[in-house]
Coordinates of C-alpha atoms and ligand atoms in Angstrom, one line a residue:
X28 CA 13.2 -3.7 -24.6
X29 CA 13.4 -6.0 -21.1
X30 CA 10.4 -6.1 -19.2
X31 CA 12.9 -4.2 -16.1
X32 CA 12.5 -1.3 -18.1
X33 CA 9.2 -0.5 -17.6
X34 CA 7.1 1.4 -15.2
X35 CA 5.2 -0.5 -12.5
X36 CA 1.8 0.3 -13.6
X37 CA 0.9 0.8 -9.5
X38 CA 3.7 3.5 -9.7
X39 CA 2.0 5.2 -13.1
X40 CA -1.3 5.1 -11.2
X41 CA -0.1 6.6 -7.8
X42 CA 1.7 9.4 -10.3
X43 CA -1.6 10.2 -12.2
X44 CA -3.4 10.3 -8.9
X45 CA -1.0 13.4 -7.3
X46 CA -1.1 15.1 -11.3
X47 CA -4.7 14.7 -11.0
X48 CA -4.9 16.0 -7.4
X49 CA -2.8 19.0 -8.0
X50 CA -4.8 19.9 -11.5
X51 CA -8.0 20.0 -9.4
X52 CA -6.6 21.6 -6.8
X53 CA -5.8 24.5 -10.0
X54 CA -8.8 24.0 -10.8
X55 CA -11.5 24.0 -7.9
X56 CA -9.8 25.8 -5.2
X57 CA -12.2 24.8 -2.6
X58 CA -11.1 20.9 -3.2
X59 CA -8.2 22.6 -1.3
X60 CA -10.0 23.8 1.3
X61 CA -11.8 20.6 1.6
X62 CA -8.0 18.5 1.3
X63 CA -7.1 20.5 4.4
X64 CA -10.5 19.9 6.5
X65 CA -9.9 15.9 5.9
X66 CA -6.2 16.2 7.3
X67 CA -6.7 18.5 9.9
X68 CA -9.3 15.8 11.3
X69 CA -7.6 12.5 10.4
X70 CA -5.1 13.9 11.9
X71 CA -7.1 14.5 15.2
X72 CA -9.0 11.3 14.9
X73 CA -6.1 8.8 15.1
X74 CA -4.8 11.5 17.9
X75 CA -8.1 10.5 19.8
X76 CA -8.0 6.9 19.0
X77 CA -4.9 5.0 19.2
X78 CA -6.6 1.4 18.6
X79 CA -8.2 3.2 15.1
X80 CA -4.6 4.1 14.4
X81 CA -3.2 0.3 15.2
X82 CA -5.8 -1.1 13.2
X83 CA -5.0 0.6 9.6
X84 CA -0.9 0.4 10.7
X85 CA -1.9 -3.2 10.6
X86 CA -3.8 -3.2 7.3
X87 CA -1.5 -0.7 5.7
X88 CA -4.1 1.6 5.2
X89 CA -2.6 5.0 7.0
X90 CA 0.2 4.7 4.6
X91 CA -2.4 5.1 2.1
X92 CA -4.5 7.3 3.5
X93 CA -3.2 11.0 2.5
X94 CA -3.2 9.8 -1.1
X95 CA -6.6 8.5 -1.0
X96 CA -9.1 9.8 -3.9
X97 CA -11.5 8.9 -6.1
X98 CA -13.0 10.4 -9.2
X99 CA -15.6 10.7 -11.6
X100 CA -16.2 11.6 -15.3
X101 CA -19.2 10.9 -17.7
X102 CA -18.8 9.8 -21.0
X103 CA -20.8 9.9 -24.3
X104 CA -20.2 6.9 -26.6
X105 CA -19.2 3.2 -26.4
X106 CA -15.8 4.5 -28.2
X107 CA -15.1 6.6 -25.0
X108 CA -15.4 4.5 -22.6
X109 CA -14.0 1.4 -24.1
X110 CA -10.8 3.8 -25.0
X111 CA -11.0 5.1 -21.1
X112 CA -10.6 1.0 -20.5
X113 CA -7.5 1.1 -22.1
X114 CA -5.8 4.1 -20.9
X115 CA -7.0 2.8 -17.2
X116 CA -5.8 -0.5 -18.0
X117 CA -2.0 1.3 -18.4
X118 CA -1.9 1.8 -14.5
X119 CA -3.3 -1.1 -13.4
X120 CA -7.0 0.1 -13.3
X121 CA -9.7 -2.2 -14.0
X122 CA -13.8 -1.8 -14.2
X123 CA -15.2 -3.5 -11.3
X124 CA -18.8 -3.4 -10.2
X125 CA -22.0 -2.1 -12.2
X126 CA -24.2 0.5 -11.0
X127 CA -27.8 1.4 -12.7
X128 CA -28.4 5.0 -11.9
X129 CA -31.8 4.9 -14.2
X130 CA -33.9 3.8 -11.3
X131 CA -32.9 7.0 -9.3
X132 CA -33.9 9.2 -12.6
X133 CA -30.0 9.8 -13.7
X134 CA -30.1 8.6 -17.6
X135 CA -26.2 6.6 -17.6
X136 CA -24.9 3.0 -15.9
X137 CA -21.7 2.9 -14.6
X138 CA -18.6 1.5 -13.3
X139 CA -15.6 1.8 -11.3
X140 CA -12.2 1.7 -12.6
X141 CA -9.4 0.5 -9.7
X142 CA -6.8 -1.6 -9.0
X143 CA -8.1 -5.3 -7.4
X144 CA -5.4 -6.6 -5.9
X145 CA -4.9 -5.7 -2.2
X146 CA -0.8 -5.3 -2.8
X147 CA -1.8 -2.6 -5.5
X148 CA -4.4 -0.9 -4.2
X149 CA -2.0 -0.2 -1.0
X150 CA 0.2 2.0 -3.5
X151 CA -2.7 3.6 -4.8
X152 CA -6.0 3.0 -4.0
X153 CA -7.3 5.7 -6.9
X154 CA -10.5 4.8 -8.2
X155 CA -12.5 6.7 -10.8
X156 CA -16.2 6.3 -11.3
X157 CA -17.1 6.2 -14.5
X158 CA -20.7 6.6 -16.2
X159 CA -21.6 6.2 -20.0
X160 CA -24.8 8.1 -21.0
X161 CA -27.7 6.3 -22.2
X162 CA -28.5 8.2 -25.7
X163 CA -31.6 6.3 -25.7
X164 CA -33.6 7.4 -23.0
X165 CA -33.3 11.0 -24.7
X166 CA -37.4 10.7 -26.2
X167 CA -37.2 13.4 -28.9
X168 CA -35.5 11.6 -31.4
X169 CA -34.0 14.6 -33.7
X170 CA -32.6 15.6 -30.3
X171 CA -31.4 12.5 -29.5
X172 CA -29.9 12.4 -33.5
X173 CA -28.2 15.9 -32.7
X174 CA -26.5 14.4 -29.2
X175 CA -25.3 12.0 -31.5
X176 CA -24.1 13.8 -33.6
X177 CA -22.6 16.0 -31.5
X178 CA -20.7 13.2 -30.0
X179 CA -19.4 11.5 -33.2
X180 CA -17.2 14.4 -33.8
X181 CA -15.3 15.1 -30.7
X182 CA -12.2 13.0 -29.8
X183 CA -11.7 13.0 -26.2
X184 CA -8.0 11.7 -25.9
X185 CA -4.6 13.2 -27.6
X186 CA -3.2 11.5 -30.4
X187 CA -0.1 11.3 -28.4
X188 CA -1.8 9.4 -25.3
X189 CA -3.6 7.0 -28.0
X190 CA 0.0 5.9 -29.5
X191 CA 1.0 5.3 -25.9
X192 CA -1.6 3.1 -24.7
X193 CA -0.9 1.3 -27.9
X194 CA 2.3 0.9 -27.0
X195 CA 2.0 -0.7 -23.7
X196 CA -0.5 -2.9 -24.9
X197 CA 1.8 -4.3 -27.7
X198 CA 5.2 -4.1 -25.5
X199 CA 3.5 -4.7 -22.3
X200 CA 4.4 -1.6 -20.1
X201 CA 5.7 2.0 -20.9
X202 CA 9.4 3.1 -20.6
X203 CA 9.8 6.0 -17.8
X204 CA 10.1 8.9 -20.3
X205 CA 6.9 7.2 -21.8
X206 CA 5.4 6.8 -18.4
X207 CA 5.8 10.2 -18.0
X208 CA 4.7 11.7 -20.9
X209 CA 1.2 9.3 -20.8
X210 CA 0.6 10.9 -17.4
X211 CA 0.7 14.4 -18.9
X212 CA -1.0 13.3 -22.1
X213 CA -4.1 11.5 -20.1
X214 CA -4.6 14.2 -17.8
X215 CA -5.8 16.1 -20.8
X216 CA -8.9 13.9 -21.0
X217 CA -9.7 15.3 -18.0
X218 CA -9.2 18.7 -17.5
X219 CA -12.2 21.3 -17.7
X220 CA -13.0 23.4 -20.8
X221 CA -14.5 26.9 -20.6
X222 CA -15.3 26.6 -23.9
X223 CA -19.0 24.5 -24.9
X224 CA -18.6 22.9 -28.6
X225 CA -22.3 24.5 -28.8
X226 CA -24.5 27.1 -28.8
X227 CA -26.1 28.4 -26.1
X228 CA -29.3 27.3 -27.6
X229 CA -28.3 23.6 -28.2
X230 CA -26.8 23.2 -24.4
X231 CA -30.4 24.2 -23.1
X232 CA -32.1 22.2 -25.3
X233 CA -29.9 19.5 -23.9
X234 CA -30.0 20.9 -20.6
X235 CA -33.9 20.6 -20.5
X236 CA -34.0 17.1 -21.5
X237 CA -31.6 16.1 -18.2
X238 CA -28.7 18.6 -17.0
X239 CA -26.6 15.6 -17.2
X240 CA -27.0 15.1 -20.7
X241 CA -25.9 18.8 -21.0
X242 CA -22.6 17.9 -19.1
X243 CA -22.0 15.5 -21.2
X244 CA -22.7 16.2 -24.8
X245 CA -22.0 19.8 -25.0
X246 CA -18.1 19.8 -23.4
X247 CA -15.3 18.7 -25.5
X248 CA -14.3 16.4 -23.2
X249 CA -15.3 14.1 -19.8
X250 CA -13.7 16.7 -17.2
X251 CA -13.0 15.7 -14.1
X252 CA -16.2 16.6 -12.1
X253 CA -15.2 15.6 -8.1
X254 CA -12.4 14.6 -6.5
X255 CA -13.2 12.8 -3.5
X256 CA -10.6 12.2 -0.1
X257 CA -10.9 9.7 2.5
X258 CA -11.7 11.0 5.9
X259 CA -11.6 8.6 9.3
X260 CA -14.9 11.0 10.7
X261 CA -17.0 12.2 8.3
X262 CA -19.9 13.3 10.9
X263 CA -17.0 16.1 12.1
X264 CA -16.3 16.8 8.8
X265 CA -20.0 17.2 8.1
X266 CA -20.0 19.9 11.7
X267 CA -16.7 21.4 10.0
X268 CA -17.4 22.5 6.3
X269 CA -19.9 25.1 7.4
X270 CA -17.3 26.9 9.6
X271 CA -14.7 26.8 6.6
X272 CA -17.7 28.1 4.2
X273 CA -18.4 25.2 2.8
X274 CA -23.0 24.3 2.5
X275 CA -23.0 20.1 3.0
X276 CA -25.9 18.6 1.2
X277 CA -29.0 17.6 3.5
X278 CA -28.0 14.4 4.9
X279 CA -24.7 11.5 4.6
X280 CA -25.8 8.9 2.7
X281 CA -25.0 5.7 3.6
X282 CA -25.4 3.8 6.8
X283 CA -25.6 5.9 9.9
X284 CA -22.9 6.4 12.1
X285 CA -20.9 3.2 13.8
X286 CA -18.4 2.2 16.1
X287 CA -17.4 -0.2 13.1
X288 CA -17.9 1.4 10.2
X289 CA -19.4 -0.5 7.3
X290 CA -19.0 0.2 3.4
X291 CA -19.4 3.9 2.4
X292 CA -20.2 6.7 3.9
X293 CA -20.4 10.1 1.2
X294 CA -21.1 13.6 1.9
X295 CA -20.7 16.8 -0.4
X296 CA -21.1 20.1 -1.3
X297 CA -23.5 21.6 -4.2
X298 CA -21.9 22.1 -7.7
X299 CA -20.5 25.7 -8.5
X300 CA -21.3 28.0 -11.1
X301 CA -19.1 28.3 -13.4
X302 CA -18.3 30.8 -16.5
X303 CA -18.6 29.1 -20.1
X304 CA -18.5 30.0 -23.4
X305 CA -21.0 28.7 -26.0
X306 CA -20.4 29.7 -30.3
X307 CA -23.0 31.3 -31.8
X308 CA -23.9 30.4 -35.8
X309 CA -20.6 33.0 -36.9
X310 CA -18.7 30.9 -34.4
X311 CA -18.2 33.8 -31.6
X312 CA -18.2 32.9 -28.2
X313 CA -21.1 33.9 -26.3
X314 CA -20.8 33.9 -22.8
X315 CA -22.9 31.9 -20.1
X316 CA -22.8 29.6 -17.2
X317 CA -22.8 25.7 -16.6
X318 CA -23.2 23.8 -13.2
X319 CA -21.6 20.8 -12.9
X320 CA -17.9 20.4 -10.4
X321 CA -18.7 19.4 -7.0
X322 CA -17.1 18.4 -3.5
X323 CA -17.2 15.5 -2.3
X324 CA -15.7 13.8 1.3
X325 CA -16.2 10.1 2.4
X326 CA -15.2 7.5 5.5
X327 CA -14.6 3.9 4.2
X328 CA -15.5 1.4 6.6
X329 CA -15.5 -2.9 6.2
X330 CA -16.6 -4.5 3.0
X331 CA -19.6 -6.7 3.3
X332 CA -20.4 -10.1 2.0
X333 CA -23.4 -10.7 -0.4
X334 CA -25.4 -11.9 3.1
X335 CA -24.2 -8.3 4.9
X336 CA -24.8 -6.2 2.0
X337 CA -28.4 -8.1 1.6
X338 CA -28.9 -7.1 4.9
X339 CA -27.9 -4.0 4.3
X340 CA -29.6 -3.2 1.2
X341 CA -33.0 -3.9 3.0
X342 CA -32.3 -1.9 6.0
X343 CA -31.2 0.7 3.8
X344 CA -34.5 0.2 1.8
X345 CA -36.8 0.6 4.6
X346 CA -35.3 3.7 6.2
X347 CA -35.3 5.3 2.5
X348 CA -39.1 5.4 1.9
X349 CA -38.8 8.6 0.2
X350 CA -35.4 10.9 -0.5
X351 CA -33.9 12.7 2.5
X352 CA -34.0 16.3 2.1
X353 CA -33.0 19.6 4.3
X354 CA -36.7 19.3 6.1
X355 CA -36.6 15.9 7.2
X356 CA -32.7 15.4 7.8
X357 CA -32.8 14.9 11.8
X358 CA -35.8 12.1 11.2
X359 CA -34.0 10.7 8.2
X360 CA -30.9 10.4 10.3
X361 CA -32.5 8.8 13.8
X362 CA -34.4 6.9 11.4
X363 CA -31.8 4.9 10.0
X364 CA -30.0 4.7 13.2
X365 CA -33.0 2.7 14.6
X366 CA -33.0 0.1 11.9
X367 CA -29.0 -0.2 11.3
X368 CA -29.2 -1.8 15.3
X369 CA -30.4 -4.6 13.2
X370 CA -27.1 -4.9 11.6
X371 CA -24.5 -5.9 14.7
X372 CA -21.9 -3.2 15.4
X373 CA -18.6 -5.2 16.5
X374 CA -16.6 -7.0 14.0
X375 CA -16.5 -10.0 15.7
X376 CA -20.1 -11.1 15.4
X377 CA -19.8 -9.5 12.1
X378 CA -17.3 -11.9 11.6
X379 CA -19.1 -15.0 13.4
X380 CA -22.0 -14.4 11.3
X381 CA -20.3 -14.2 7.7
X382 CA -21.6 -10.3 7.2
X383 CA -18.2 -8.7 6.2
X384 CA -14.9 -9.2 4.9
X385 CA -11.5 -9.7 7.5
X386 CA -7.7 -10.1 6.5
X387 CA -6.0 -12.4 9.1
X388 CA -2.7 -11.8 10.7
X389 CA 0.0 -14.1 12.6
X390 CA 0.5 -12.1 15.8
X391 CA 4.4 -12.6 17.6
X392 CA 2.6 -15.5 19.6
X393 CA 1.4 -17.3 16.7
X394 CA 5.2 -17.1 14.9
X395 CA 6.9 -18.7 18.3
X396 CA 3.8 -21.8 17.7
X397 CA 5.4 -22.3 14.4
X398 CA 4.5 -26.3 13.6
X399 CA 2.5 -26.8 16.8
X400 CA -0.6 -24.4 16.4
X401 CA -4.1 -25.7 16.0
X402 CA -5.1 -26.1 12.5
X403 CA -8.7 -24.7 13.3
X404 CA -9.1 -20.7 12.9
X405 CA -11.4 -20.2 15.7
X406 CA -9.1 -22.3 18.1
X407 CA -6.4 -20.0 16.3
X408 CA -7.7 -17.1 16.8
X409 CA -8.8 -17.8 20.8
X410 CA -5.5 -18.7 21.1
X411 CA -4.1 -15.4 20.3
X412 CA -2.1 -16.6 17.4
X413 CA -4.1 -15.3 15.0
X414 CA -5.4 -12.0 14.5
X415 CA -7.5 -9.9 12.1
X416 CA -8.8 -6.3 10.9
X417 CA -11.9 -5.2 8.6
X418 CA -10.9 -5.4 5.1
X419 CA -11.8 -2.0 3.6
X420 CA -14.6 -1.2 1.4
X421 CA -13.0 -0.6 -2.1
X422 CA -16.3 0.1 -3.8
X423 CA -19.3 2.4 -4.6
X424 CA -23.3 2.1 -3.5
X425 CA -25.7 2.8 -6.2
X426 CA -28.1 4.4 -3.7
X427 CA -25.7 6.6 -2.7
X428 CA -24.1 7.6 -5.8
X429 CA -27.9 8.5 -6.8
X430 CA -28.0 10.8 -4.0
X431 CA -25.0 12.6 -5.1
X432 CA -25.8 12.5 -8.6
X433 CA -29.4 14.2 -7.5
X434 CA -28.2 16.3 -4.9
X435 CA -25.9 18.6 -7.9
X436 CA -28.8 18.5 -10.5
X437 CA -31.2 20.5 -8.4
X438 CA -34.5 19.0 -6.7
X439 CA -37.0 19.8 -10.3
X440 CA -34.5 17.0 -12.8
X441 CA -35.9 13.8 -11.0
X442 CA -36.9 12.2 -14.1
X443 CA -38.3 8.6 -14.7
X444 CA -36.9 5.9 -16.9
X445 CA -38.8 3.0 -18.0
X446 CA -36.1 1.5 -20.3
X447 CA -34.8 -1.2 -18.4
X448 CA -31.0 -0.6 -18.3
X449 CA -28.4 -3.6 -18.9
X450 CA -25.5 -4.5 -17.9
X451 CA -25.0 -6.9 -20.9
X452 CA -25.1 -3.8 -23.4
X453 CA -23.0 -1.7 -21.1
X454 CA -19.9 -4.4 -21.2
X455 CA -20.4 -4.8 -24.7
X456 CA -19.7 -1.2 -25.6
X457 CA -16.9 -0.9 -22.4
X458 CA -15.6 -3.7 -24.5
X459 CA -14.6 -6.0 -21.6
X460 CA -17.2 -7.8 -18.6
X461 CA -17.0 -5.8 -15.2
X462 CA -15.5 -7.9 -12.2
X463 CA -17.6 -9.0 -9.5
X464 CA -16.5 -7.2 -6.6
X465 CA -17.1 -8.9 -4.1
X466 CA -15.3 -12.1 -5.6
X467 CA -12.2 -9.8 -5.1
X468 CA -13.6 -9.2 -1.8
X469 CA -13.5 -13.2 -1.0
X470 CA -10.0 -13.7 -2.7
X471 CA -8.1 -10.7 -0.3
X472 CA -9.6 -13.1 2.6
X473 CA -8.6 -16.0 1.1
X474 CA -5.0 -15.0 0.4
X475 CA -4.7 -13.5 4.1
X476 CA -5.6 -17.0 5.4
X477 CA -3.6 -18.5 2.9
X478 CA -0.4 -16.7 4.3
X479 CA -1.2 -17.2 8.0
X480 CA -1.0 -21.1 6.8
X481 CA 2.1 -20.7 5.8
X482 CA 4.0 -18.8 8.7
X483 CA 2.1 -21.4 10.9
X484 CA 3.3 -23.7 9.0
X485 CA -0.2 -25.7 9.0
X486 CA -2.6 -26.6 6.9
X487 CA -6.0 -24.7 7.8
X488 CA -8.7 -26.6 8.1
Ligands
OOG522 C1 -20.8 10.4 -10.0 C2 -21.6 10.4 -8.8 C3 -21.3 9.1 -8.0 C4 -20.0 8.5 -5.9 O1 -19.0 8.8 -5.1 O2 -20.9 7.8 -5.5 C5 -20.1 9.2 -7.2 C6 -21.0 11.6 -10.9 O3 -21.6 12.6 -10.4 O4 -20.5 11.6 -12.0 O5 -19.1 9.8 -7.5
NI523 NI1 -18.0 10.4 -5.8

């Protein structure tokens, strides 16, 4: 087989990402709902602001925009997710980042599986955040054995979607009638079961240890449990979902609203109760409920260096003296207001002082230079030959995926770990080392400049 007969991997991704889109949608009718709130006011917000809409024409980003979404699935073993690496890897998805939910009282450490390179990520942008659960911090060990257990005996993918990850990894890529029978195959991973692979008595046992662990364990597989669209104003979209029927949680989490949006900003709605069936000891199903599918909306804004998201982190840190909650939400809010004008809200002193990411363009001006422009960027970009937009936040925030996390388990679960977590010991069981996101960050930066060089035919000093 040539390699011309395979699938782009970006193309399998963007694929998945509508397959996965319209299953929820089955699934969760209120994702719907929420899908139609997002366009409704992206739509109205580029309407409104016409230099908003220039700036992601420029980047590339409205293209992207209405098929923007990410995920998230929980996993039991070190067999799961390091299979999950694989299938992701087929369409071009890779783990970047590592996020430690144990300090915020959720027993699992994560990452994020996405494409890194800014080329691919403009076909799809799909992420999925992924967690593993940490079997050890269950302290009743025969419970802990039973998890286990439990665990060891489910398979998670279809025998058909492991042959075809195994083929692409030894041919290098899938044929389109492969391609398109992986996409079907992998979705199965992820689609929701009514029916719990235990008894009603073994998912509370589980349940009372951490609700999470429940999710996890007692399910025969890691369904899908949000699916999460990009909005350009999340504070209207926070206004809206009441009017569609839709309860928000308490507060955004986040940084507070900005002319020049930074990172991630995440709001959602509680998790629905849903109809299950557990087997009793003749193997009947008995009926009950589980809590666990959520909503969830966010607004991307620029991506931060390590000295911005310092900055950030202790700003962030200060406000956040104890969890927001529906009595203190107003404070909470004009509280971190008042400490985020510490962090400057124009992208060009953002930029002057090395706090977030940029991707440089060579305007018209700059292509008529051609061979005469200054080889300084500053002089460059005075001059008008050079201009740049925020590169977008591709990430997640540990605080903020806490929040979440806490804001679907009910205020009673917060629990407290004192096993240190590690990011060592989750890359060995993912099987692979997470990438540093914010080298990736750097190198999109890099490569912009790299090509502004080149049409200026300069050397950049
Ligand atoms: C993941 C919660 C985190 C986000 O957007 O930060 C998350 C989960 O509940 O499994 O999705
Ligand atoms: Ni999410």
């Amino acid at each position: 087989m040539t390699t011309q007969a395979f699938v782009d991997p970006d193309e399998i991704r963007a694929r998945f990402s509508r397959a996965m889109s319209d299953m929820y949608k089955a699934e969760v009718p209120l994702y719907g709902a929420l899908l139609e709130l997002v366009a409704d006011i992206n739509q109205r917000t580029l309407a409104n602001d016409p230099a908003l809409a220039e700036q992601l024409r420029q980047t590339g980003e409205i293209e992207r925009l209405d098929q923007e979404r990410h995920g998230a699935i929980r996993v039991g073993t070190a067999q799961e997710l390091a299979t999950l690496r694989r299938l992701f890897a087929v369409m071009g998805m890779y783990p970047v980042g590592y996020y430690d939910l144990s300090e915020a009282g959720v027993p699992v450490h994560s990452t994020a599986f996405r494409a890194i390179h800014e080329a691919s990520l403009q076909k799809s942008p799909f992420r999925v955040f992924t967690s593993l659960l940490r079997l050890e911090l269950i302290e009743d060990e025969a419970l802990r054995q039973k998890a286990a257990d439990i665990l060891a005996r489910r398979i998670i993918f279809t025998s058909r979607a492991l042959e075809l990850i195994a083929r692409s990894e030894t041919d290098g890529g899938l044929s389109e009638e492969d391609a398109t029978a992986f996409i079907c195959e992998a979705l199965e991973t992820f689609r929701w079961h009514g029916e719990a692979t235990v008894s009603a008595e073994v998912y509370q046992q589980l349940h009372d240890q951490h609700r999470l662990i429940a999710d996890i364990v007692a399910f025969k597989g890691p369904h899908i449990n949000h699916l999460t669209p990009r909005t350009l104003d999340i504070d209207a979209i926070q206004q809206s979902m009441p009017l569609r029927g839709i309860t928000p949680k308490a507060v955004i989490e986040g940084p507070p609203p900005r002319r020049c949006p930074v990172l991630l900003r995440q709001t959602s709605f509680k998790a629905l109760q849903e109809h299950v069936s557990f087997i009793d000891a003749q193997g009947h199903a008995v009926a009950g409920s589980h809590t666990a599918r959520f909503g969830e909306i966010e607004q991307r804004g620029v991506a931060l260096t390590p000295k911005g998201r310092a900055l950030y982190d202790r700003l962030l840190s200060t406000t956040r003296t104890h969890a927001p909650s529906e009595s203190n939400a107003q404070a909470y809010m004009q509280a971190l207001s008042n400490v985020f004008a510490d962090l400057p809200d124009d992208y060009e002193l953002l930029r002057k002082q090395g706090l977030a990411y940029f991707r440089y363009f060579v305007t018209a001006q700059g292509l008529a230079a051609r061979n005469e422009a200054p080889m300084d960027l500053e002089t460059l970009i005075s001059a008008g030959y050079v201009a740049y937009e925020p590169l977008v936040y591709e990430d997640f925030l540990p605080v903020s995926a806490a929040g979440i996390f806490q804001s679907n388990l009910g205020d009673h679960t917060q629990a407290y770990y004192a096993q240190a977590s590690s990011k060592d010991r989750f890359e060995q069981d993912l099987g692979a080392l997470v990438l540093d996101e914010l080298a990736l960050y750097a190198d999109t930066q890099a490569r912009s400049l790299d090509v502004c060089a080149d049409q200026l035919g300069i050397t950049l000093l």
